PDB file of C-alpha atoms and ligand atoms in Angstrom:
ATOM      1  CA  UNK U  21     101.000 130.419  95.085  1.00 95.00           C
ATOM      2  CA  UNK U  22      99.324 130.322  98.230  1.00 98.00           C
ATOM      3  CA  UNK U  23     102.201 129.290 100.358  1.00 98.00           C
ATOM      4  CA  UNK U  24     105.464 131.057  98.733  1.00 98.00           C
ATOM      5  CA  UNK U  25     108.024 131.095 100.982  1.00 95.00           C
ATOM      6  CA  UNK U  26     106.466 129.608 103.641  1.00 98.00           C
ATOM      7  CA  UNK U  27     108.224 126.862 106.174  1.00 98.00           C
ATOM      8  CA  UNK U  28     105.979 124.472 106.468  1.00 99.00           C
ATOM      9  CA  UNK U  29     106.391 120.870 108.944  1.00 99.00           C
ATOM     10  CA  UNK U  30     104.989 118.482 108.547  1.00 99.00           C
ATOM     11  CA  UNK U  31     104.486 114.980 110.537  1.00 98.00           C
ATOM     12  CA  UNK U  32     103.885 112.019 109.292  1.00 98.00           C
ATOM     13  CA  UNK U  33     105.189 113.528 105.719  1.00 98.00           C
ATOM     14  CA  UNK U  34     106.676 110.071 104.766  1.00 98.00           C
ATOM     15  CA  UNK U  35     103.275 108.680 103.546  1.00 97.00           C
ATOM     16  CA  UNK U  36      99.796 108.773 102.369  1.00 98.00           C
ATOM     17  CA  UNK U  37      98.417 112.114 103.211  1.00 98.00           C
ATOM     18  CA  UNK U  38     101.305 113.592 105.036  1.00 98.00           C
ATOM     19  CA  UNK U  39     103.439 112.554 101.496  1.00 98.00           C
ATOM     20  CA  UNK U  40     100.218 114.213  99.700  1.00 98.00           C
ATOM     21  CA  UNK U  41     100.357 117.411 101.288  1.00 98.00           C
ATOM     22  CA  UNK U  42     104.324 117.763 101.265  1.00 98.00           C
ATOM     23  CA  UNK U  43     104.290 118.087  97.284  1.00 98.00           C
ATOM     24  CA  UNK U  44     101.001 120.439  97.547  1.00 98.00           C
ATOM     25  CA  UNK U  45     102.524 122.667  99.692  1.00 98.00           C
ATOM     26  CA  UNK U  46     105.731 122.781  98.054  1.00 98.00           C
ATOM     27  CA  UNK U  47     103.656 123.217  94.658  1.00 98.00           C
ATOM     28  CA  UNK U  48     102.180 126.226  96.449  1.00 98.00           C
ATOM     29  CA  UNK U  49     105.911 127.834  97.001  1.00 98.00           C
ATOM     30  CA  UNK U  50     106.468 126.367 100.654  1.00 98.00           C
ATOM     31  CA  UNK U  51     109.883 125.106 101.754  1.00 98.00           C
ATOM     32  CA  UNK U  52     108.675 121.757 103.376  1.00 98.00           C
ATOM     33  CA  UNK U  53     110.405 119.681 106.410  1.00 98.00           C
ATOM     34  CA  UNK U  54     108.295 116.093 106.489  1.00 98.00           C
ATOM     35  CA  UNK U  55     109.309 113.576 109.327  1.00 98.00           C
ATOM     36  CA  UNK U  56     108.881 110.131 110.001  1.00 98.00           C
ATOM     37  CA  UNK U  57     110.326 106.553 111.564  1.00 98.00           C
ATOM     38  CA  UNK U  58     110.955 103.965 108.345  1.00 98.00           C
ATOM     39  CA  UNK U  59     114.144 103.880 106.561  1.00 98.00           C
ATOM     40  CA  UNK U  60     113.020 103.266 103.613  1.00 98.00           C
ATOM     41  CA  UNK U  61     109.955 105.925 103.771  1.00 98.00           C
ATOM     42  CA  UNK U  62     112.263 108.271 104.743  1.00 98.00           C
ATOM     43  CA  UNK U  63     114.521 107.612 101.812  1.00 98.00           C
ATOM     44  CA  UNK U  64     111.423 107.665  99.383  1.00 98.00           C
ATOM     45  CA  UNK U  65     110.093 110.779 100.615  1.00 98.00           C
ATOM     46  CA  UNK U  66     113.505 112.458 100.277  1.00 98.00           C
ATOM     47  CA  UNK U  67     113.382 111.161  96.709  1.00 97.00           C
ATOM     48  CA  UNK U  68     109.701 111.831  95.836  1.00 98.00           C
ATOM     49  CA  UNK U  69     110.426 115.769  97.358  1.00 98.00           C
ATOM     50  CA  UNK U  70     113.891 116.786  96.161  1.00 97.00           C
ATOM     51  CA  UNK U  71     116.831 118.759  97.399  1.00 93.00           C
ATOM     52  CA  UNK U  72     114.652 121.610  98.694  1.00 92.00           C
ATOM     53  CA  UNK U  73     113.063 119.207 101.249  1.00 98.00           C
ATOM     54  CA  UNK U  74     114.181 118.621 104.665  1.00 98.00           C
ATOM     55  CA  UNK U  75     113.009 114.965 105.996  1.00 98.00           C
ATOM     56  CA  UNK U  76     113.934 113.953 109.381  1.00 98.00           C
ATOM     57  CA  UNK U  77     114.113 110.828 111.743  1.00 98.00           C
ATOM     58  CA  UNK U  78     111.792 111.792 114.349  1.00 98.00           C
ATOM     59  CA  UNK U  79     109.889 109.167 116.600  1.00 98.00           C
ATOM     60  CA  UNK U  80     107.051 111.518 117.874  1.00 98.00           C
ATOM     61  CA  UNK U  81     107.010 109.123 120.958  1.00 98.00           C
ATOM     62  CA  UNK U  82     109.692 110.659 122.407  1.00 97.00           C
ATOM     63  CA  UNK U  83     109.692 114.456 122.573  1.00 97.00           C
ATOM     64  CA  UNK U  84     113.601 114.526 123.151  1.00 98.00           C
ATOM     65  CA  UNK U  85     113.794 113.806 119.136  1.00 98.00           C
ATOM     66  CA  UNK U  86     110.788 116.335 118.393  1.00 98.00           C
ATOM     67  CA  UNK U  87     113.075 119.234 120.087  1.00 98.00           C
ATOM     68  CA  UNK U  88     116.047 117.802 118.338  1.00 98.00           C
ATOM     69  CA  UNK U  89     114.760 118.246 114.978  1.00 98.00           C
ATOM     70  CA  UNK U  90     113.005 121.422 115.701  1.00 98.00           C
ATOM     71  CA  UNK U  91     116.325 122.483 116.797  1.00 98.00           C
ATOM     72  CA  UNK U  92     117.489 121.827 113.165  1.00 98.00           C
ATOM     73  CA  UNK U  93     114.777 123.128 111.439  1.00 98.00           C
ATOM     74  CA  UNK U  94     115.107 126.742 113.651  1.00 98.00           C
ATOM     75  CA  UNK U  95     118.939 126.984 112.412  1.00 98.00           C
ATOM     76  CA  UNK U  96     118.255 126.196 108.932  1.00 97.00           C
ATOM     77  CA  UNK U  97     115.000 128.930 108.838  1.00 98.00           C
ATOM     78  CA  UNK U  98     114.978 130.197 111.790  1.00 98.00           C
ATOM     79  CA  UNK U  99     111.018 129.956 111.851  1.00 98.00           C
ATOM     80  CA  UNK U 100     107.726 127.456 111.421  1.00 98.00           C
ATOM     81  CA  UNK U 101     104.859 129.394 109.379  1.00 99.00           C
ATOM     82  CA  UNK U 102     103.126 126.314 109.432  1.00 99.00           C
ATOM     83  CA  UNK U 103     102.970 123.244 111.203  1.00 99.00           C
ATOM     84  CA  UNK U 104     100.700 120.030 109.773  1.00 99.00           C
ATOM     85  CA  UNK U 105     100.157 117.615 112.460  1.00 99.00           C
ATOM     86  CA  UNK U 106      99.453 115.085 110.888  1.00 98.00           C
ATOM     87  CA  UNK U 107     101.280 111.459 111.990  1.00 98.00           C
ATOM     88  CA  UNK U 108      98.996 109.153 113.042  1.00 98.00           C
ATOM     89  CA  UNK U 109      98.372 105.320 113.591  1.00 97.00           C
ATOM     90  CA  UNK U 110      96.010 102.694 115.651  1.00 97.00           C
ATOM     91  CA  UNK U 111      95.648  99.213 116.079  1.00 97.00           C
ATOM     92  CA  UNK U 112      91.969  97.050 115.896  1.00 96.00           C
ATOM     93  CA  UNK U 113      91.388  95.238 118.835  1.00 97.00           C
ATOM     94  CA  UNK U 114      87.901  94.161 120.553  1.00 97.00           C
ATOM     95  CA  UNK U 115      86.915  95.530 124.831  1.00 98.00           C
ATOM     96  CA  UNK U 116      88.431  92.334 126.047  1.00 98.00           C
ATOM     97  CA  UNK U 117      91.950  92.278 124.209  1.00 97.00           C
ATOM     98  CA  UNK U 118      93.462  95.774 124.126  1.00 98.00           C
ATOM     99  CA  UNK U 119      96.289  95.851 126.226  1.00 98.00           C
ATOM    100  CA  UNK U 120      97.649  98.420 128.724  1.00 98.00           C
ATOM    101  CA  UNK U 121     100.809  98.814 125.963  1.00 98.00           C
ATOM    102  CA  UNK U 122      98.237  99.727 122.938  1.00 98.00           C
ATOM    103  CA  UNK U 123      96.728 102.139 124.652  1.00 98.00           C
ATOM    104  CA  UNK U 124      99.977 103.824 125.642  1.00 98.00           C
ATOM    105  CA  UNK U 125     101.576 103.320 122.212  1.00 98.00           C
ATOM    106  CA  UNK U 126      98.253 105.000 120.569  1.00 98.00           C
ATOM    107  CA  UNK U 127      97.913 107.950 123.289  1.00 98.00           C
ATOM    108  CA  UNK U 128     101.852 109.022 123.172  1.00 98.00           C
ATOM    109  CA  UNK U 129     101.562 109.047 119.626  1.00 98.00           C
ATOM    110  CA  UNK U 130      98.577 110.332 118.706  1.00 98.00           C
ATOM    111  CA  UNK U 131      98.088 112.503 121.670  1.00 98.00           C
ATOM    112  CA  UNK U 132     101.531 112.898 123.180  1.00 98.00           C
ATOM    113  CA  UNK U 133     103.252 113.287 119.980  1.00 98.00           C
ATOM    114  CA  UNK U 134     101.200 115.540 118.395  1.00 98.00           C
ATOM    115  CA  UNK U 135     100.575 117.933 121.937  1.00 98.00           C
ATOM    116  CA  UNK U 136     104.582 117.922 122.142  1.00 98.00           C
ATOM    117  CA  UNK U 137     104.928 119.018 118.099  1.00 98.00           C
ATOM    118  CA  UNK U 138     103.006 121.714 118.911  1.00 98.00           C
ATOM    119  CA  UNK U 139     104.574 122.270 122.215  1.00 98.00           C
ATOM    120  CA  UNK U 140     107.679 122.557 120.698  1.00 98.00           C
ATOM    121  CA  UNK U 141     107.326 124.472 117.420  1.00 98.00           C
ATOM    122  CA  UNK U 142     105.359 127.188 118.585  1.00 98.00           C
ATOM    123  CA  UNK U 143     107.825 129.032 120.081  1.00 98.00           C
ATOM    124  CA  UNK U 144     109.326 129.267 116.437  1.00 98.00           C
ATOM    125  CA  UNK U 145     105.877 130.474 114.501  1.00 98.00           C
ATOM    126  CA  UNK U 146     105.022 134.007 113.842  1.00 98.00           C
ATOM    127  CA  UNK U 147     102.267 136.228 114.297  1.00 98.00           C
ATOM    128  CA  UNK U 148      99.863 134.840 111.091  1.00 98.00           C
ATOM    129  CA  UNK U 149     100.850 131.189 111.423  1.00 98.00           C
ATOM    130  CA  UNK U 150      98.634 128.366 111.353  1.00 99.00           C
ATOM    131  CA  UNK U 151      98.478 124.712 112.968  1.00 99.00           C
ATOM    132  CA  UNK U 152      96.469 122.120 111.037  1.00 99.00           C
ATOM    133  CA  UNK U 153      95.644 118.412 112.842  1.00 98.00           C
ATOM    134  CA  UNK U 154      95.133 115.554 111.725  1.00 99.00           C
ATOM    135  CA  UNK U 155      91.808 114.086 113.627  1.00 98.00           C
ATOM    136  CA  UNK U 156      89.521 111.438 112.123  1.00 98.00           C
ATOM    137  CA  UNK U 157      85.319 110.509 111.168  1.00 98.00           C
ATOM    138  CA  UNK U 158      86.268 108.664 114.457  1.00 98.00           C
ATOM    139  CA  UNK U 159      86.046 110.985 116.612  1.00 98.00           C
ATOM    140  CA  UNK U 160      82.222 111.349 115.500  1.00 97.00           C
ATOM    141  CA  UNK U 161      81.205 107.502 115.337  1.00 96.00           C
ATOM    142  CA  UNK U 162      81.357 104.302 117.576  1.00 96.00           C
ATOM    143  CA  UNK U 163      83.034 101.837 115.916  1.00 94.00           C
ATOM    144  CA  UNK U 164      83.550  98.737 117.282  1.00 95.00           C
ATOM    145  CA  UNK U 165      87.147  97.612 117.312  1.00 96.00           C
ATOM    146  CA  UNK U 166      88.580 100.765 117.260  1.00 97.00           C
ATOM    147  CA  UNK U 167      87.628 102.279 120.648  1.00 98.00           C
ATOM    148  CA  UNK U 168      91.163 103.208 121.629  1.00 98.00           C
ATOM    149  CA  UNK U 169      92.264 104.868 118.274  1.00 98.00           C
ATOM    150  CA  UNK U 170      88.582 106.708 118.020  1.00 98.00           C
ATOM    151  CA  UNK U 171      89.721 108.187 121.936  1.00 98.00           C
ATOM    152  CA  UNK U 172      93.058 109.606 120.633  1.00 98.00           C
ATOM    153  CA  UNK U 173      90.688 111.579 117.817  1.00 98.00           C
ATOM    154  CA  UNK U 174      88.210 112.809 119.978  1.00 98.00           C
ATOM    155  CA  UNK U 175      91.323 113.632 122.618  1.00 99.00           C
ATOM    156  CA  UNK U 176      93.196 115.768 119.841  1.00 99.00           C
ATOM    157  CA  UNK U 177      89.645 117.459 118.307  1.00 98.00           C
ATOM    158  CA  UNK U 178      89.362 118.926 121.807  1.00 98.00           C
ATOM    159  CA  UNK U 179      93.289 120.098 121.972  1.00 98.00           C
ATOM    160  CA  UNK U 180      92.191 121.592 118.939  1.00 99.00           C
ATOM    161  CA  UNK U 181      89.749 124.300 120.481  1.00 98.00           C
ATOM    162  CA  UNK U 182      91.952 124.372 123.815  1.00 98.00           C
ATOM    163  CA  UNK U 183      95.394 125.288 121.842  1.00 98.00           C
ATOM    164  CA  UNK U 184      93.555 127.766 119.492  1.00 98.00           C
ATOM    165  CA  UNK U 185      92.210 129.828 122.610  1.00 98.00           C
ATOM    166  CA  UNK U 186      95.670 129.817 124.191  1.00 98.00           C
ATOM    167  CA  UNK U 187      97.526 130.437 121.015  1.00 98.00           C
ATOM    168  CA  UNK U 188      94.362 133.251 119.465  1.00 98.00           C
ATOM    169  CA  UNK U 189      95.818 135.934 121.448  1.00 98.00           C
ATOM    170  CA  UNK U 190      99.583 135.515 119.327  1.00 98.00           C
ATOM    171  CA  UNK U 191      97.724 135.481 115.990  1.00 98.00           C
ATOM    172  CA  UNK U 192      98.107 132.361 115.713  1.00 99.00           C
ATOM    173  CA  UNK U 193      95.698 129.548 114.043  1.00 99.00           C
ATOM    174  CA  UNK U 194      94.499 125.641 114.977  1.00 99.00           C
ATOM    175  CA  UNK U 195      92.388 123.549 112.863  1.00 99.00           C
ATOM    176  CA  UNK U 196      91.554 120.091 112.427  1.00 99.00           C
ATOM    177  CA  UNK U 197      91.085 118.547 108.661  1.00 99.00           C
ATOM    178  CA  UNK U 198      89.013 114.998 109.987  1.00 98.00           C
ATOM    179  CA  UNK U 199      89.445 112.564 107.424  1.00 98.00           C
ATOM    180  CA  UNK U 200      86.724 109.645 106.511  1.00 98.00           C
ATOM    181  CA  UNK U 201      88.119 106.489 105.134  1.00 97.00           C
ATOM    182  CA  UNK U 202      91.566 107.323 102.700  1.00 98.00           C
ATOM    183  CA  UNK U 203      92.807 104.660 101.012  1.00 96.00           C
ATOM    184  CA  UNK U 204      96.472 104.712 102.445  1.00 97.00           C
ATOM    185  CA  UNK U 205      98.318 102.544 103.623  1.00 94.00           C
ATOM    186  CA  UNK U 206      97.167 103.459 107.227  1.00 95.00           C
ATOM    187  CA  UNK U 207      94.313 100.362 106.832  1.00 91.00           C
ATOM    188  CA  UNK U 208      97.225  97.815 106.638  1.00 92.00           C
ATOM    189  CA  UNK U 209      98.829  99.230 110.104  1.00 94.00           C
ATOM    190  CA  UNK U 210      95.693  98.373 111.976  1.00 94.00           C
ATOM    191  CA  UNK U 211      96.674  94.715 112.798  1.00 94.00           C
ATOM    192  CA  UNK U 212      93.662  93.232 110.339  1.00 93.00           C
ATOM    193  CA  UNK U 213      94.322  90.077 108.509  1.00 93.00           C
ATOM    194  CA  UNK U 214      93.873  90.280 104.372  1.00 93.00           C
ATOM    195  CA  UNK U 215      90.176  89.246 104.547  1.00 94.00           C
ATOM    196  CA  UNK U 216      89.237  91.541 107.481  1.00 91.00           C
ATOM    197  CA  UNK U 217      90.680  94.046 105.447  1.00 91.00           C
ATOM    198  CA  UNK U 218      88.606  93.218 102.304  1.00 93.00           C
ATOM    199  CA  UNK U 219      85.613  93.018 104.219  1.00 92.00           C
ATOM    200  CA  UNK U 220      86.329  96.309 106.233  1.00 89.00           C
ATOM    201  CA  UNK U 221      86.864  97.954 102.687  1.00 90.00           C
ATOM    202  CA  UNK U 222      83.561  96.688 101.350  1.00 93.00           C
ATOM    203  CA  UNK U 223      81.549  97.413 104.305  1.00 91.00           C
ATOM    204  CA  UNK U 224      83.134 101.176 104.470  1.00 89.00           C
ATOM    205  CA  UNK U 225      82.402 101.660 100.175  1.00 90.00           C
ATOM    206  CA  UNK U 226      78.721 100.132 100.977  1.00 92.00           C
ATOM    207  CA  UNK U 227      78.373 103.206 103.954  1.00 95.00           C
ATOM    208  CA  UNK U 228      80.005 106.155 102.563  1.00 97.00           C
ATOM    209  CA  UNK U 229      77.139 108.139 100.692  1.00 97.00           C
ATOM    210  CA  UNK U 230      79.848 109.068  97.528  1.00 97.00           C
ATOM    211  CA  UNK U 231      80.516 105.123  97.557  1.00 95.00           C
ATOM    212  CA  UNK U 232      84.201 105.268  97.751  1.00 96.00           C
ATOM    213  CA  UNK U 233      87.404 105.878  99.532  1.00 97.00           C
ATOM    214  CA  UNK U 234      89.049 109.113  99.826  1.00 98.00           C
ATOM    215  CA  UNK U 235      92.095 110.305  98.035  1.00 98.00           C
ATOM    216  CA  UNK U 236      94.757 111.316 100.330  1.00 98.00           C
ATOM    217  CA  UNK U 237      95.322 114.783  98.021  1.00 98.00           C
ATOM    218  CA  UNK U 238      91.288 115.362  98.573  1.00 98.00           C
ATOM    219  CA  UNK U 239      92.641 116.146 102.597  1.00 98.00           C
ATOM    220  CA  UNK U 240      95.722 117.970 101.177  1.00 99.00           C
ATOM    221  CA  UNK U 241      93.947 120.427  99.785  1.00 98.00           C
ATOM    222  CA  UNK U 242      91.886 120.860 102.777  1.00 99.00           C
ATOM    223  CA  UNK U 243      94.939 121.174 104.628  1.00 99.00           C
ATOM    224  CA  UNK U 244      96.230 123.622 102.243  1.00 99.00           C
ATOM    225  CA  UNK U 245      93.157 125.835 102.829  1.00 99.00           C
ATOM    226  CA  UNK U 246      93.482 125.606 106.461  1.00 99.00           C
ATOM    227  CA  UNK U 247      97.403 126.094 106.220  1.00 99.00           C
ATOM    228  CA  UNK U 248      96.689 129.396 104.134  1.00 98.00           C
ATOM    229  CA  UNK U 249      95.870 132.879 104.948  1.00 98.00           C
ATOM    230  CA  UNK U 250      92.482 131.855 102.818  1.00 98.00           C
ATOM    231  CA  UNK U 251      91.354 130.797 106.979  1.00 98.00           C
ATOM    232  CA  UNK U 252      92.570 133.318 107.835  1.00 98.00           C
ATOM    233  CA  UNK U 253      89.630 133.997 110.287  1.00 98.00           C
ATOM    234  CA  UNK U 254      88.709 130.247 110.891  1.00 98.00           C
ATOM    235  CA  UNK U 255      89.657 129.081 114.600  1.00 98.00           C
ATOM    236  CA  UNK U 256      89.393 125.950 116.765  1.00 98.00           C
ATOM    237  CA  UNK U 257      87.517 124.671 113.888  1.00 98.00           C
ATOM    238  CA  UNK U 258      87.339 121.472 112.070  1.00 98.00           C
ATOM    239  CA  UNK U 259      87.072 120.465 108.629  1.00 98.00           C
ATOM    240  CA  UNK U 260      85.421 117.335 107.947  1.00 98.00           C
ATOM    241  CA  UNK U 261      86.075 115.130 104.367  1.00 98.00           C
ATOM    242  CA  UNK U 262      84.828 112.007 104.533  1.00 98.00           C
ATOM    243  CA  UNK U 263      81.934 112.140 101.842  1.00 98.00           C
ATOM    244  CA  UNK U 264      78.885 112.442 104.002  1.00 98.00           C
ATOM    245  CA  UNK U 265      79.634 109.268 106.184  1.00 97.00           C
ATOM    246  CA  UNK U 266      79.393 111.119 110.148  1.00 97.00           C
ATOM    247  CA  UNK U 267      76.300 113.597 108.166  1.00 95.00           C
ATOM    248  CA  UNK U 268      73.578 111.893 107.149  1.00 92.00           C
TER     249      UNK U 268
HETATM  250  N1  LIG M 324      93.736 106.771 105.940  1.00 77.32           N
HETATM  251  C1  LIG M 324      92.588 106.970 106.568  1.00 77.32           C
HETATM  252  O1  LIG M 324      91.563 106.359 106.251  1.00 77.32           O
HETATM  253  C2  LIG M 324      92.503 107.964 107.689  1.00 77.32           C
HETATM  254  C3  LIG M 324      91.239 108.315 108.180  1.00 77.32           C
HETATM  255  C4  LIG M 324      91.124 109.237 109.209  1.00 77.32           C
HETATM  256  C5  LIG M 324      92.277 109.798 109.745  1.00 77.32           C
HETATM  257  N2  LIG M 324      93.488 109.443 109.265  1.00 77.32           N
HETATM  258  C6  LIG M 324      94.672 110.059 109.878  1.00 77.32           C
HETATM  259  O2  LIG M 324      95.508 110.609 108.890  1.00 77.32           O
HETATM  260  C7  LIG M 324      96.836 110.689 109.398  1.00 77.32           C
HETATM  261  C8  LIG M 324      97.786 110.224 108.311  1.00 77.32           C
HETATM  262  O3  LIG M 324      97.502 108.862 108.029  1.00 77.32           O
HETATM  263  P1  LIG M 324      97.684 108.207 106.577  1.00 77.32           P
HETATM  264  O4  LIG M 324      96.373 107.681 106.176  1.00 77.32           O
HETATM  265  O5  LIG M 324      98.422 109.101 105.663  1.00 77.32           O
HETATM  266  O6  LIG M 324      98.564 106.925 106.993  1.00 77.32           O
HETATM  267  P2  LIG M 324     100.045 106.470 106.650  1.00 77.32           P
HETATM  268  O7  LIG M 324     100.226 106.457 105.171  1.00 77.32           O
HETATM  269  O8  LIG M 324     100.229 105.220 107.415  1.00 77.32           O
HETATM  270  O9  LIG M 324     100.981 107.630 107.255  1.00 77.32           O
HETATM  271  C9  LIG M 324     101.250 107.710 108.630  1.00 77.32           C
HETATM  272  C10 LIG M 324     102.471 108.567 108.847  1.00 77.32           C
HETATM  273  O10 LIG M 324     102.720 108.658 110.259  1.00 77.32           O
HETATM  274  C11 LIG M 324     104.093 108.347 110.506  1.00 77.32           C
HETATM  275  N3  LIG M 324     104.321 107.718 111.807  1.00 77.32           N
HETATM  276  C12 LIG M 324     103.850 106.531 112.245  1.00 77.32           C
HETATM  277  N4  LIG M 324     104.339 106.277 113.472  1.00 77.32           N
HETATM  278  C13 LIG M 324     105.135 107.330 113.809  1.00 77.32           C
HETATM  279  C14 LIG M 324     105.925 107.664 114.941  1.00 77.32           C
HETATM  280  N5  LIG M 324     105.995 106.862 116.019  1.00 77.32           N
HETATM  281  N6  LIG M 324     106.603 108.823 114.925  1.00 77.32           N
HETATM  282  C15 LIG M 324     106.555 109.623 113.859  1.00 77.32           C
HETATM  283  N7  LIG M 324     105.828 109.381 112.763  1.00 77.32           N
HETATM  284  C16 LIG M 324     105.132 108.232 112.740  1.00 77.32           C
HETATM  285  C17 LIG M 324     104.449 107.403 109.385  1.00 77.32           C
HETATM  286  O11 LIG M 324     105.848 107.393 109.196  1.00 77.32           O
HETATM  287  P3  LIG M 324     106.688 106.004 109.261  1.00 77.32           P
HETATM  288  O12 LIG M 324     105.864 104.995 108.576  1.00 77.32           O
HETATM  289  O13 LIG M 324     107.948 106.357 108.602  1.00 77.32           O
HETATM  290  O14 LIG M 324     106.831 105.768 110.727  1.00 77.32           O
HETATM  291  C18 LIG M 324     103.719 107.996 108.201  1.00 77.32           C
HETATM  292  O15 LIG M 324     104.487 109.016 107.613  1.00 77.32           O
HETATM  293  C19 LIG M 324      96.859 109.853 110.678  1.00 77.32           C
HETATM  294  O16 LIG M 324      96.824 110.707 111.801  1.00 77.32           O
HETATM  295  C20 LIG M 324      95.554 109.061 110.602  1.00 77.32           C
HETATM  296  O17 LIG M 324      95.029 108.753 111.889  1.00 77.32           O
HETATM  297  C21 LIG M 324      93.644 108.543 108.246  1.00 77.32           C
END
């Protein structure tokens, strides 16, 4: 058990890799909070995780709800050994149509909401405990379409190295697992129509040198590694699994 006893939150829990990691970790002994925004995610994911789960309403947007639930999760355990930051979305949209509003819903989300988990939680982790984040391939390539989204990823890979030099000193870790293409139900978020989506899928298969999509439990595992004392000297680093696509 590589996380027994551990209190472990993690955003974006509700789904895809966030859901993924949730029942890793809590196979691996941890006592697991998960947050998200849909009703009926949130519902599932209380379902799929059991009694021993805490899963909580929490719009990262607004960092009046992150200190809220926090709040709860402090009197319940009274700490946070480990924090995934993991909630994430974007939307596709060429130079000439993205809007003022997508960029500010994909930076206070991505950016914001991730910089304010942090923010907030860290005052409850101990000497030993480890932040993971959620970046992306993105952050490595150009990829036209998804200029805004790729920003947020290459925002949060630097917060990465900046937070784990201010938070080295407690004995405390960040890392970054950067995902390539996971077949989630992120792709369906992006604003593509069915046959954009199909063709997006085929193009990605026909780049990725293993020839396939991701499973999300392939980055819960590396999340698990990077959430364990088995980093424990590993640093403002980041993990990338995305079968050779941003290294060869
Ligand atoms: N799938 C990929 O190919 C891929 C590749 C690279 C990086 N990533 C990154 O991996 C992370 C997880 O994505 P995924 O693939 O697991 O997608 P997903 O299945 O769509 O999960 C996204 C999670 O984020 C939560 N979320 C969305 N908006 C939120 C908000 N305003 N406040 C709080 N939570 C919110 C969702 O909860 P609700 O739905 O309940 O709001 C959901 O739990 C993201 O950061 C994504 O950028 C994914």
């Amino acid at each position: 058990m590589k996380l027994q006893n551990k209190v472990a939150f993690i955003t974006g829990g509700t789904s895809g890799i966030g859901m993924e990691t949730a029942k890793l970790f809590q196979a691996e002994g941890a006592k697991v909070i998960v947050t998200g925004t849909n009703p009926g995610r949130l519902e599932a994911a209380g379902k799929a995780l059991g009694d021993n789960a805490l899963v909580l309403s929490v719009d990262l947007r607004k960092p009046a709800e992150i200190e809220r639930a926090v709040e709860e999760v402090r009197a319940r355990y009274g700490r946070i050994d480990v924090v995934f930051a993991n909630a994430g979305a974007g939307t596709a949209a060429p130079l000439e149509s993205v809007t003022p509003e997508q960029i500010d819903e994909q930076f206070s989300l991505n950016v914001s909401g991730l910089f304010f988990t942090i923010q907030k939680t860290v005052p409850l982790i101990p000497k030993g405990g480890s932040i993971v984040v959620t970046t992306s391939f993105l952050n490595a390539v150009g990829t036209p379409g998804l200029s805004i989204l790729s920003a947020t990823k290459a925002a949060i890979r630097s917060l990465v190295r900046s937070l784990g030099a201010e938070l080295a000193p407690r004995g405390i870790r960040v890392n970054a697992v950067s995902p390539g293409p996971i077949a989630t139900a992120f792709h369906t978020k992006l604003g593509l129509t069915d046959a954009q989506l199909t063709e997006t899928a085929t193009a990605i298969q026909a780049q990725v040198p293993l020839q396939r999509f991701g499973e999300a439990v392939e980055i819960a595992r590396t999340a698990l590694f990077l959430a364990s004392d088995d980093s424990s000297f590993t640093t403002g680093a980041e993990i990338v699994v995305d079968g050779g696509l941003t290294q060869f």
